[in-house]
């Protein structure tokens, strides 16, 4: 050893320096490992990261159909550059002419209604104007018309509405903040960006409701699941396995079936209300199609996600600790609060985090049993996505929700520490 | 975006390779994908149109799909990917107009592409006003209207405004969880003339008026989002009156024998029909057009009414509507277009709602949350 080190670097069998050779081998190993996980990596990238990324991008892209708005209205964008809607005057003749030219081209490419739909998200009425104007504007002889302003306004008086032109100007860039404004219940008016009337702020309300109900549901699963998990961890294996099947059985049943079962149980002419009336009460209870129904059904559905982490943590706590506490003079409450409970905290953390995050994104159950006041933000996102086709707003709402959950995760990490979470 | 495109193209190539093996008849494709709404409605189409058409075209393979509810979104995605896998698509009129405007549906010339009535009436005249878009071949007229429990109410409601009278007609109501229909009914029952309904709804005061009327029954409403919910709620006695599509109520009444009555007053008409996606390969387009011509002729539209209580869109089909194929009851009195049922009606105003739906929907949602 000493000899070789004095004669320069240590050499491997083939004469290359050992350090290099080792690094090479390590590199090869790493490459092999990467190759091994490559299929999974590519799969996650292609089916998860990229679609989510492209969806999130939609929340800021200012598109109508597949093309960007400024690409469809290139002349209008230029012509409106110097126009200030706050003056209260209509844009110049040049802007009207640019609109006629761009509009005719958009009509040719069948883009004019998509453009109308895009602007209609901001200002109701524009979709109808754009659809109706398609054919008439395309028939204009551009080089023969002298007064485009009166020509267009004569065609449809709505072309003379300043707020329509203001909307076009405000949404003529490649990127837009208007989806996020809508998601935060703000709107662009002639006096700048303003919050909507308090009773029109639906997304704020839905966001708060989603978080609050999810927290409540998490608490309920904890209250119901904690004793069950303790029982399971405390019983001899044979009995606890049997009981575990009872916990898992609903877990393996279709979500829709479980939700529908709650519908049958909770509705006004349902099983629970029938029993309630049979034992002498006259007033039937409203247990479903409201927030109560959502809390009941979702607590049941998410229960296994709380019980399983709790169980796996409790299983590792030796029963002798409690006995030791008692033999040292603690009563039952003190023994539980100071010895047993602190040791189950990692399980509570894991269960609560899991349940809460699942609850925030829940969709089917609130849709089916939520009625008017029990729906979640996810139901609204779906509605915007599938019924209204407003992917931008849906993406903005989704992004905000994602950020809120990440923020909560961060706060949780700071308060409890994510290392203290145990899934078993 | 690019990646999805690539993946879809690969799928397209695989599919195309499969289709190449399919037997071809002359210049028409040997395979056809028909998209509709599923359930009893699609069954009626299979029995009235597809099976007879297959009997005439030996070896034709028909694939049925139930994606009509997402037709617009899916056709957009298919067009973006450059691979359209559907041949004939059943959509509501509003969706047909959107697809036509965006160039996703092909234009249909009624004179050359559709069959004339047996008495020689031109197809365009036979369908009349119902051809609301140049890409759309109307098939049925359906309505959204009310059904009520005959045994749970002290007397039968006769006016749509009876749904706002919770004293005379106790119990809960089920209404669709969207402004369309509900806003119009609220205004009509608050004394607004039918011709003024939409101009009233354009003003904030008009919207407030409609919500104020709906407020009077808000605590007694169960909101539905799928057409099957109201028949179920009525059958369970959860609600005593509820709105849904008339065909659903017919099947609850006639096929399941539920104690439910029909309230036709101010039913809201809507149309459903076919479109053919734009830019199909020539063979497939020829096949789709051939099928469309057959499936929308006078006799075929009348045949469909044997299976479901939706009114045929051709004037010449009405006299041919016969008895239910299995129950043997006369179908005509159950049609929304029957003169006895169609005393007070209004047609879903596509154009108006296309402009105001986003806005009113947000307000409706805010109202629900209050």
PDB file of C-alpha atoms in Angstrom, chain A residues 65-162:
ATOM      1  CA  UNK A  65     -59.890  27.013 -29.819  1.00  0.00           C
ATOM      2  CA  UNK A  66     -56.346  25.927 -30.660  1.00  0.00           C
ATOM      3  CA  UNK A  67     -54.906  29.314 -31.625  1.00  0.00           C
ATOM      4  CA  UNK A  68     -53.856  32.317 -29.577  1.00  0.00           C
ATOM      5  CA  UNK A  69     -56.199  35.304 -29.718  1.00  0.00           C
ATOM      6  CA  UNK A  70     -53.504  37.773 -31.003  1.00  0.00           C
ATOM      7  CA  UNK A  71     -52.760  35.352 -33.862  1.00  0.00           C
ATOM      8  CA  UNK A  72     -56.411  35.405 -34.901  1.00  0.00           C
ATOM      9  CA  UNK A  73     -56.772  39.184 -34.536  1.00  0.00           C
ATOM     10  CA  UNK A  74     -53.303  40.496 -35.513  1.00  0.00           C
ATOM     11  CA  UNK A  75     -54.509  43.757 -37.060  1.00  0.00           C
ATOM     12  CA  UNK A  76     -56.970  44.523 -34.279  1.00  0.00           C
ATOM     13  CA  UNK A  77     -54.264  44.154 -31.633  1.00  0.00           C
ATOM     14  CA  UNK A  78     -52.123  46.759 -33.393  1.00  0.00           C
ATOM     15  CA  UNK A  79     -55.015  49.111 -34.069  1.00  0.00           C
ATOM     16  CA  UNK A  80     -56.191  49.054 -30.454  1.00  0.00           C
ATOM     17  CA  UNK A  81     -52.733  49.749 -29.026  1.00  0.00           C
ATOM     18  CA  UNK A  82     -53.233  53.492 -28.629  1.00  0.00           C
ATOM     19  CA  UNK A  83     -56.872  53.351 -27.653  1.00  0.00           C
ATOM     20  CA  UNK A  84     -57.817  54.023 -24.043  1.00  0.00           C
ATOM     21  CA  UNK A  85     -61.266  52.722 -23.041  1.00  0.00           C
ATOM     22  CA  UNK A  86     -61.325  55.126 -20.069  1.00  0.00           C
ATOM     23  CA  UNK A  87     -61.817  58.078 -22.436  1.00  0.00           C
ATOM     24  CA  UNK A  88     -65.332  56.814 -23.037  1.00  0.00           C
ATOM     25  CA  UNK A  89     -64.914  57.011 -26.788  1.00  0.00           C
ATOM     26  CA  UNK A  90     -65.118  54.226 -29.317  1.00  0.00           C
ATOM     27  CA  UNK A  91     -61.885  53.043 -30.972  1.00  0.00           C
ATOM     28  CA  UNK A  92     -60.786  54.647 -34.212  1.00  0.00           C
ATOM     29  CA  UNK A  93     -61.990  53.850 -37.686  1.00  0.00           C
ATOM     30  CA  UNK A  94     -58.741  51.932 -38.214  1.00  0.00           C
ATOM     31  CA  UNK A  95     -59.685  49.519 -35.416  1.00  0.00           C
ATOM     32  CA  UNK A  96     -63.062  48.848 -37.014  1.00  0.00           C
ATOM     33  CA  UNK A  97     -61.409  48.225 -40.349  1.00  0.00           C
ATOM     34  CA  UNK A  98     -58.863  45.897 -38.723  1.00  0.00           C
ATOM     35  CA  UNK A  99     -61.714  44.034 -37.074  1.00  0.00           C
ATOM     36  CA  UNK A 100     -63.512  43.584 -40.399  1.00  0.00           C
ATOM     37  CA  UNK A 101     -60.354  42.177 -41.991  1.00  0.00           C
ATOM     38  CA  UNK A 102     -59.403  39.878 -39.117  1.00  0.00           C
ATOM     39  CA  UNK A 103     -62.967  38.802 -38.584  1.00  0.00           C
ATOM     40  CA  UNK A 104     -63.422  37.772 -42.208  1.00  0.00           C
ATOM     41  CA  UNK A 105     -60.263  35.671 -41.964  1.00  0.00           C
ATOM     42  CA  UNK A 106     -61.437  34.121 -38.705  1.00  0.00           C
ATOM     43  CA  UNK A 107     -64.775  33.319 -40.315  1.00  0.00           C
ATOM     44  CA  UNK A 108     -62.952  31.636 -43.190  1.00  0.00           C
ATOM     45  CA  UNK A 109     -61.129  29.425 -40.665  1.00  0.00           C
ATOM     46  CA  UNK A 110     -64.306  28.902 -38.625  1.00  0.00           C
ATOM     47  CA  UNK A 111     -62.729  30.528 -35.606  1.00  0.00           C
ATOM     48  CA  UNK A 112     -65.096  33.426 -35.096  1.00  0.00           C
ATOM     49  CA  UNK A 113     -67.477  31.611 -32.730  1.00  0.00           C
ATOM     50  CA  UNK A 114     -64.619  30.290 -30.630  1.00  0.00           C
ATOM     51  CA  UNK A 115     -63.317  33.817 -30.410  1.00  0.00           C
ATOM     52  CA  UNK A 116     -66.795  34.945 -29.366  1.00  0.00           C
ATOM     53  CA  UNK A 117     -66.903  32.273 -26.702  1.00  0.00           C
ATOM     54  CA  UNK A 118     -63.515  33.345 -25.401  1.00  0.00           C
ATOM     55  CA  UNK A 119     -64.642  36.971 -24.994  1.00  0.00           C
ATOM     56  CA  UNK A 120     -68.024  35.885 -23.665  1.00  0.00           C
ATOM     57  CA  UNK A 121     -66.263  34.471 -20.568  1.00  0.00           C
ATOM     58  CA  UNK A 122     -65.449  38.083 -19.734  1.00  0.00           C
ATOM     59  CA  UNK A 123     -68.471  39.932 -21.060  1.00  0.00           C
ATOM     60  CA  UNK A 124     -71.835  38.233 -21.644  1.00  0.00           C
ATOM     61  CA  UNK A 125     -73.393  38.919 -25.024  1.00  0.00           C
ATOM     62  CA  UNK A 126     -70.229  38.809 -27.122  1.00  0.00           C
ATOM     63  CA  UNK A 127     -70.682  35.195 -28.144  1.00  0.00           C
ATOM     64  CA  UNK A 128     -73.986  36.053 -29.777  1.00  0.00           C
ATOM     65  CA  UNK A 129     -72.539  39.138 -31.504  1.00  0.00           C
ATOM     66  CA  UNK A 130     -69.619  37.186 -32.960  1.00  0.00           C
ATOM     67  CA  UNK A 131     -71.805  34.344 -34.194  1.00  0.00           C
ATOM     68  CA  UNK A 132     -74.328  36.662 -35.819  1.00  0.00           C
ATOM     69  CA  UNK A 133     -71.647  38.823 -37.434  1.00  0.00           C
ATOM     70  CA  UNK A 134     -69.807  35.947 -39.117  1.00  0.00           C
ATOM     71  CA  UNK A 135     -71.506  35.836 -42.486  1.00  0.00           C
ATOM     72  CA  UNK A 136     -72.362  39.552 -42.853  1.00  0.00           C
ATOM     73  CA  UNK A 137     -68.795  40.696 -42.169  1.00  0.00           C
ATOM     74  CA  UNK A 138     -67.307  38.086 -44.484  1.00  0.00           C
ATOM     75  CA  UNK A 139     -69.495  39.483 -47.280  1.00  0.00           C
ATOM     76  CA  UNK A 140     -68.109  43.019 -46.899  1.00  0.00           C
ATOM     77  CA  UNK A 141     -65.952  44.215 -49.766  1.00  0.00           C
ATOM     78  CA  UNK A 142     -63.007  45.515 -47.764  1.00  0.00           C
ATOM     79  CA  UNK A 143     -61.644  47.864 -50.445  1.00  0.00           C
ATOM     80  CA  UNK A 144     -65.048  49.391 -51.237  1.00  0.00           C
ATOM     81  CA  UNK A 145     -66.226  50.238 -47.722  1.00  0.00           C
ATOM     82  CA  UNK A 146     -65.372  53.772 -46.661  1.00  0.00           C
ATOM     83  CA  UNK A 147     -66.819  53.933 -43.157  1.00  0.00           C
ATOM     84  CA  UNK A 148     -66.270  50.664 -41.311  1.00  0.00           C
ATOM     85  CA  UNK A 149     -67.477  52.082 -38.024  1.00  0.00           C
ATOM     86  CA  UNK A 150     -70.972  52.864 -39.205  1.00  0.00           C
ATOM     87  CA  UNK A 151     -70.983  49.762 -41.410  1.00  0.00           C
ATOM     88  CA  UNK A 152     -70.340  47.411 -38.443  1.00  0.00           C
ATOM     89  CA  UNK A 153     -72.596  49.281 -36.039  1.00  0.00           C
ATOM     90  CA  UNK A 154     -75.273  49.309 -38.698  1.00  0.00           C
ATOM     91  CA  UNK A 155     -74.920  45.562 -38.974  1.00  0.00           C
ATOM     92  CA  UNK A 156     -75.291  45.069 -35.223  1.00  0.00           C
ATOM     93  CA  UNK A 157     -75.522  47.946 -32.778  1.00  0.00           C
ATOM     94  CA  UNK A 158     -73.551  45.887 -30.241  1.00  0.00           C
ATOM     95  CA  UNK A 159     -70.374  46.741 -32.185  1.00  0.00           C
ATOM     96  CA  UNK A 160     -70.842  50.195 -30.701  1.00  0.00           C
ATOM     97  CA  UNK A 161     -70.508  48.995 -27.103  1.00  0.00           C
ATOM     98  CA  UNK A 162     -67.358  50.347 -25.499  1.00  0.00           C
TER      99      UNK A 162
END
